[in-house]
PDB file of C-alpha atoms and ligand atoms in Angstrom:
ATOM      1  CA  MET T   1       0.000   0.000   0.000  1.00  0.00           C
ATOM      2  CA  ASN T   2       1.484   3.348  -0.936  1.00  0.00           C
ATOM      3  CA  GLN T   3       1.421   6.681   0.821  1.00  0.00           C
ATOM      4  CA  SER T   4      -1.362   8.192  -1.275  1.00  0.00           C
ATOM      5  CA  GLN T   5      -3.702   5.324  -0.396  1.00  0.00           C
ATOM      6  CA  ASP T   6      -2.867   5.852   3.264  1.00  0.00           C
ATOM      7  CA  GLU T   7      -3.702   9.527   2.889  1.00  0.00           C
ATOM      8  CA  TYR T   8      -6.916   8.740   1.021  1.00  0.00           C
ATOM      9  CA  TRP T   9      -8.178   6.575   3.883  1.00  0.00           C
ATOM     10  CA  MET T  10      -6.935   8.981   6.523  1.00  0.00           C
ATOM     11  CA  TYR T  11      -8.986  11.734   4.885  1.00  0.00           C
ATOM     12  CA  HIS T  12     -11.936   9.365   5.117  1.00  0.00           C
ATOM     13  CA  ALA T  13     -11.221   8.876   8.838  1.00  0.00           C
ATOM     14  CA  LEU T  14     -11.057  12.663   9.231  1.00  0.00           C
ATOM     15  CA  LYS T  15     -14.536  12.951   7.685  1.00  0.00           C
ATOM     16  CA  LEU T  16     -15.807  10.482  10.287  1.00  0.00           C
ATOM     17  CA  ALA T  17     -14.082  12.505  13.017  1.00  0.00           C
ATOM     18  CA  ARG T  18     -16.067  15.503  11.783  1.00  0.00           C
ATOM     19  CA  ILE T  19     -19.310  13.600  12.500  1.00  0.00           C
ATOM     20  CA  ALA T  20     -18.135  13.124  16.089  1.00  0.00           C
ATOM     21  CA  TRP T  21     -17.490  16.876  16.325  1.00  0.00           C
ATOM     22  CA  GLU T  22     -20.979  17.651  15.050  1.00  0.00           C
ATOM     23  CA  GLN T  23     -22.380  15.362  17.736  1.00  0.00           C
ATOM     24  CA  GLY T  24     -20.417  17.135  20.464  1.00  0.00           C
ATOM     25  CA  GLU T  25     -17.906  14.322  20.889  1.00  0.00           C
ATOM     26  CA  VAL T  26     -14.118  14.615  20.824  1.00  0.00           C
ATOM     27  CA  PRO T  27     -13.398  14.348  17.074  1.00  0.00           C
ATOM     28  CA  VAL T  28     -11.663  11.043  16.411  1.00  0.00           C
ATOM     29  CA  GLY T  29     -12.486   8.889  13.381  1.00  0.00           C
ATOM     30  CA  ALA T  30     -11.499   5.388  12.302  1.00  0.00           C
ATOM     31  CA  VAL T  31     -12.003   3.287   9.207  1.00  0.00           C
ATOM     32  CA  LEU T  32     -11.226  -0.397   8.731  1.00  0.00           C
ATOM     33  CA  VAL T  33     -10.161  -1.307   5.204  1.00  0.00           C
ATOM     34  CA  GLN T  34      -9.830  -4.651   3.484  1.00  0.00           C
ATOM     35  CA  GLY T  35      -8.388  -4.576  -0.027  1.00  0.00           C
ATOM     36  CA  ASP T  36      -9.831  -1.394  -1.438  1.00  0.00           C
ATOM     37  CA  ARG T  37     -13.092  -1.230   0.474  1.00  0.00           C
ATOM     38  CA  ALA T  38     -14.105   0.108   3.850  1.00  0.00           C
ATOM     39  CA  ILE T  39     -15.687  -2.634   5.946  1.00  0.00           C
ATOM     40  CA  GLY T  40     -15.986  -0.700   9.183  1.00  0.00           C
ATOM     41  CA  GLU T  41     -16.425   2.946  10.085  1.00  0.00           C
ATOM     42  CA  GLY T  42     -16.424   4.537  13.481  1.00  0.00           C
ATOM     43  CA  TRP T  43     -16.304   7.841  15.215  1.00  0.00           C
ATOM     44  CA  ASN T  44     -15.896   8.672  18.844  1.00  0.00           C
ATOM     45  CA  ARG T  45     -19.321   8.606  20.551  1.00  0.00           C
ATOM     46  CA  PRO T  46     -19.093   7.646  24.242  1.00  0.00           C
ATOM     47  CA  ILE T  47     -21.325  10.530  25.376  1.00  0.00           C
ATOM     48  CA  GLY T  48     -24.140   9.881  22.894  1.00  0.00           C
ATOM     49  CA  GLN T  49     -24.021   6.121  23.374  1.00  0.00           C
ATOM     50  CA  HIS T  50     -23.624   6.264  27.171  1.00  0.00           C
ATOM     51  CA  ASP T  51     -20.762   3.885  26.574  1.00  0.00           C
ATOM     52  CA  PRO T  52     -17.232   4.522  27.842  1.00  0.00           C
ATOM     53  CA  THR T  53     -15.891   2.024  25.305  1.00  0.00           C
ATOM     54  CA  ALA T  54     -17.470   3.714  22.257  1.00  0.00           C
ATOM     55  CA  HIS T  55     -14.188   4.918  20.812  1.00  0.00           C
ATOM     56  CA  ALA T  56     -13.852   5.299  17.030  1.00  0.00           C
ATOM     57  CA  GLU T  57     -11.591   2.257  16.745  1.00  0.00           C
ATOM     58  CA  ILE T  58     -13.939  -0.022  18.707  1.00  0.00           C
ATOM     59  CA  MET T  59     -16.919   1.037  16.574  1.00  0.00           C
ATOM     60  CA  ALA T  60     -14.982   0.352  13.343  1.00  0.00           C
ATOM     61  CA  LEU T  61     -13.735  -3.041  14.583  1.00  0.00           C
ATOM     62  CA  ARG T  62     -17.260  -4.084  15.654  1.00  0.00           C
ATOM     63  CA  GLN T  63     -18.716  -3.211  12.275  1.00  0.00           C
ATOM     64  CA  GLY T  64     -15.843  -4.930  10.474  1.00  0.00           C
ATOM     65  CA  GLY T  65     -16.408  -8.118  12.458  1.00  0.00           C
ATOM     66  CA  LYS T  66     -20.079  -8.130  11.435  1.00  0.00           C
ATOM     67  CA  VAL T  67     -19.218  -7.568   7.772  1.00  0.00           C
ATOM     68  CA  LEU T  68     -16.593 -10.339   7.746  1.00  0.00           C
ATOM     69  CA  GLU T  69     -18.693 -12.554  10.052  1.00  0.00           C
ATOM     70  CA  ASN T  70     -15.481 -13.248  11.891  1.00  0.00           C
ATOM     71  CA  TYR T  71     -14.045 -12.012  15.168  1.00  0.00           C
ATOM     72  CA  ARG T  72     -10.629 -12.075  13.566  1.00  0.00           C
ATOM     73  CA  LEU T  73     -10.199  -9.202  11.180  1.00  0.00           C
ATOM     74  CA  LEU T  74      -7.445 -10.748   9.107  1.00  0.00           C
ATOM     75  CA  GLU T  75      -5.806  -8.862   6.249  1.00  0.00           C
ATOM     76  CA  THR T  76      -7.279  -5.537   7.244  1.00  0.00           C
ATOM     77  CA  THR T  77      -5.825  -2.110   7.908  1.00  0.00           C
ATOM     78  CA  LEU T  78      -7.226   0.196  10.564  1.00  0.00           C
ATOM     79  CA  TYR T  79      -6.865   3.930  10.000  1.00  0.00           C
ATOM     80  CA  VAL T  80      -7.443   6.197  12.965  1.00  0.00           C
ATOM     81  CA  THR T  81      -6.901   9.934  13.263  1.00  0.00           C
ATOM     82  CA  LEU T  82      -5.426   9.722  16.769  1.00  0.00           C
ATOM     83  CA  GLU T  83      -2.974   7.338  18.400  1.00  0.00           C
ATOM     84  CA  PRO T  84      -5.059   4.585  20.034  1.00  0.00           C
ATOM     85  CA  CYS T  85      -5.532   4.501  23.788  1.00  0.00           C
ATOM     86  CA  VAL T  86      -4.672   1.491  25.945  1.00  0.00           C
ATOM     87  CA  MET T  87      -8.164  -0.036  25.594  1.00  0.00           C
ATOM     88  CA  CYS T  88      -8.226   0.270  21.805  1.00  0.00           C
ATOM     89  CA  SER T  89      -4.672  -1.036  21.480  1.00  0.00           C
ATOM     90  CA  GLY T  90      -5.754  -4.150  23.357  1.00  0.00           C
ATOM     91  CA  ALA T  91      -8.749  -4.546  21.050  1.00  0.00           C
ATOM     92  CA  ILE T  92      -6.502  -4.084  18.009  1.00  0.00           C
ATOM     93  CA  VAL T  93      -4.215  -6.882  19.179  1.00  0.00           C
ATOM     94  CA  HIS T  94      -7.218  -9.179  19.795  1.00  0.00           C
ATOM     95  CA  SER T  95      -8.712  -8.370  16.388  1.00  0.00           C
ATOM     96  CA  ARG T  96      -5.607  -9.590  14.521  1.00  0.00           C
ATOM     97  CA  ILE T  97      -5.671  -6.707  12.086  1.00  0.00           C
ATOM     98  CA  ALA T  98      -2.579  -6.681   9.900  1.00  0.00           C
ATOM     99  CA  ARG T  99      -1.788  -3.001   9.906  1.00  0.00           C
ATOM    100  CA  LEU T 100      -2.468   0.084  11.993  1.00  0.00           C
ATOM    101  CA  VAL T 101      -2.090   3.587  10.597  1.00  0.00           C
ATOM    102  CA  TYR T 102      -2.649   6.617  12.780  1.00  0.00           C
ATOM    103  CA  GLY T 103      -2.402  10.356  12.376  1.00  0.00           C
ATOM    104  CA  ALA T 104      -1.798  12.491  15.437  1.00  0.00           C
ATOM    105  CA  SER T 105       0.168  11.324  18.446  1.00  0.00           C
ATOM    106  CA  ASP T 106      -1.518  11.429  21.834  1.00  0.00           C
ATOM    107  CA  GLU T 107       0.975  12.209  24.564  1.00  0.00           C
ATOM    108  CA  LYS T 108      -1.684  12.123  27.293  1.00  0.00           C
ATOM    109  CA  ALA T 109      -3.861   9.078  26.640  1.00  0.00           C
ATOM    110  CA  GLY T 110      -2.000   7.275  23.886  1.00  0.00           C
ATOM    111  CA  ALA T 111      -0.736   3.796  24.495  1.00  0.00           C
ATOM    112  CA  ALA T 112       2.844   4.836  23.882  1.00  0.00           C
ATOM    113  CA  GLY T 113       5.438   2.943  25.813  1.00  0.00           C
ATOM    114  CA  PHE T 114       5.130  -0.694  26.648  1.00  0.00           C
ATOM    115  CA  LEU T 115       1.757  -1.356  25.025  1.00  0.00           C
ATOM    116  CA  MET T 116       2.902   0.313  21.826  1.00  0.00           C
ATOM    117  CA  ASP T 117       5.841  -2.080  21.866  1.00  0.00           C
ATOM    118  CA  ILE T 118       3.413  -4.992  22.113  1.00  0.00           C
ATOM    119  CA  LEU T 119       1.331  -3.515  19.276  1.00  0.00           C
ATOM    120  CA  ASN T 120       4.441  -3.078  17.207  1.00  0.00           C
ATOM    121  CA  HIS T 121       5.141  -6.802  17.394  1.00  0.00           C
ATOM    122  CA  GLN T 122       1.572  -7.706  16.439  1.00  0.00           C
ATOM    123  CA  VAL T 123       0.760  -5.311  13.625  1.00  0.00           C
ATOM    124  CA  ALA T 124       2.579  -3.261  11.042  1.00  0.00           C
ATOM    125  CA  LEU T 125       2.523   0.213  12.479  1.00  0.00           C
ATOM    126  CA  GLN T 126       2.559   3.505  10.610  1.00  0.00           C
ATOM    127  CA  SER T 127       2.251   6.782  12.460  1.00  0.00           C
ATOM    128  CA  GLY T 128       2.087  10.406  11.390  1.00  0.00           C
ATOM    129  CA  VAL T 129      -0.109  10.087   8.275  1.00  0.00           C
ATOM    130  CA  LEU T 130      -1.776  13.523   7.886  1.00  0.00           C
ATOM    131  CA  ALA T 131      -0.601  14.164  11.440  1.00  0.00           C
ATOM    132  CA  GLU T 132      -1.016  17.936  11.126  1.00  0.00           C
ATOM    133  CA  GLU T 133      -4.589  17.735   9.832  1.00  0.00           C
ATOM    134  CA  CYS T 134      -5.520  15.174  12.486  1.00  0.00           C
ATOM    135  CA  ALA T 135      -3.967  17.191  15.313  1.00  0.00           C
ATOM    136  CA  ALA T 136      -5.491  20.433  14.025  1.00  0.00           C
ATOM    137  CA  MET T 137      -9.011  19.023  14.214  1.00  0.00           C
ATOM    138  CA  LEU T 138      -8.524  18.065  17.864  1.00  0.00           C
ATOM    139  CA  ASN T 139      -6.814  21.337  18.755  1.00  0.00           C
ATOM    140  CA  ASP T 140      -9.579  23.358  17.061  1.00  0.00           C
ATOM    141  CA  PHE T 141     -12.215  21.361  18.916  1.00  0.00           C
ATOM    142  CA  PHE T 142     -10.637  21.888  22.334  1.00  0.00           C
ATOM    143  CA  ARG T 143     -10.038  25.591  21.609  1.00  0.00           C
ATOM    144  CA  MET T 144     -13.721  25.963  20.699  1.00  0.00           C
ATOM    145  CA  ARG T 145     -14.688  24.177  23.924  1.00  0.00           C
ATOM    146  CA  ARG T 146     -12.506  26.490  26.025  1.00  0.00           C
ATOM    147  CA  GLU T 147     -13.979  29.551  24.333  1.00  0.00           C
ATOM    148  CA  GLN T 148     -17.503  28.280  24.914  1.00  0.00           C
ATOM    149  CA  LYS T 149     -16.748  27.750  28.601  1.00  0.00           C
ATOM    150  CA  LYS T 150     -15.213  31.211  28.858  1.00  0.00           C
ATOM    151  CA  ALA T 151     -18.278  32.748  27.187  1.00  0.00           C
ATOM    152  CA  LEU T 152     -20.544  30.911  29.645  1.00  0.00           C
ATOM    153  CA  ARG T 153     -18.625  32.250  32.611  1.00  0.00           C
ATOM    154  CA  GLN T 154     -18.837  35.778  31.258  1.00  0.00           C
ATOM    155  CA  ALA T 155     -22.563  35.547  30.537  1.00  0.00           C
TER     156      ALA T 155
HETATM  157 ZN1   ZN R 201      -9.534   4.206  22.509  1.00  0.00          ZN
END
């Protein structure tokens, strides 16, 4: 898979992240790809779903499992706009996906460190695809949130 295909799917994941934003959720998007088709799409929606596990990656993996009718998501690539957290990294290992591609790094909640080392042995890992675009969406979202809070306090 070449870089332009990675960027194509990462743009797709960014579109899904935008849906999360519109629903008032932290904008993270994920798409699971097999061959040249998307078999799972997800965006972050824990608030709307009343589900602490409803991260973009989990939603995409669940849908992919239904499409493949298999709990093992062999020969798939997961694209996600933000470095996966510890929970999602565990799910990625269990799902047996072949390749993980993410955009922005997450210094706070990302699974960097020992779990990332485990991931690295289980899947082909590519980071930093459209990293600036992915990080900008999150930064814009949190800036908007801060400004909204400030406006509320001043009202
Ligand atoms: Zn997660």
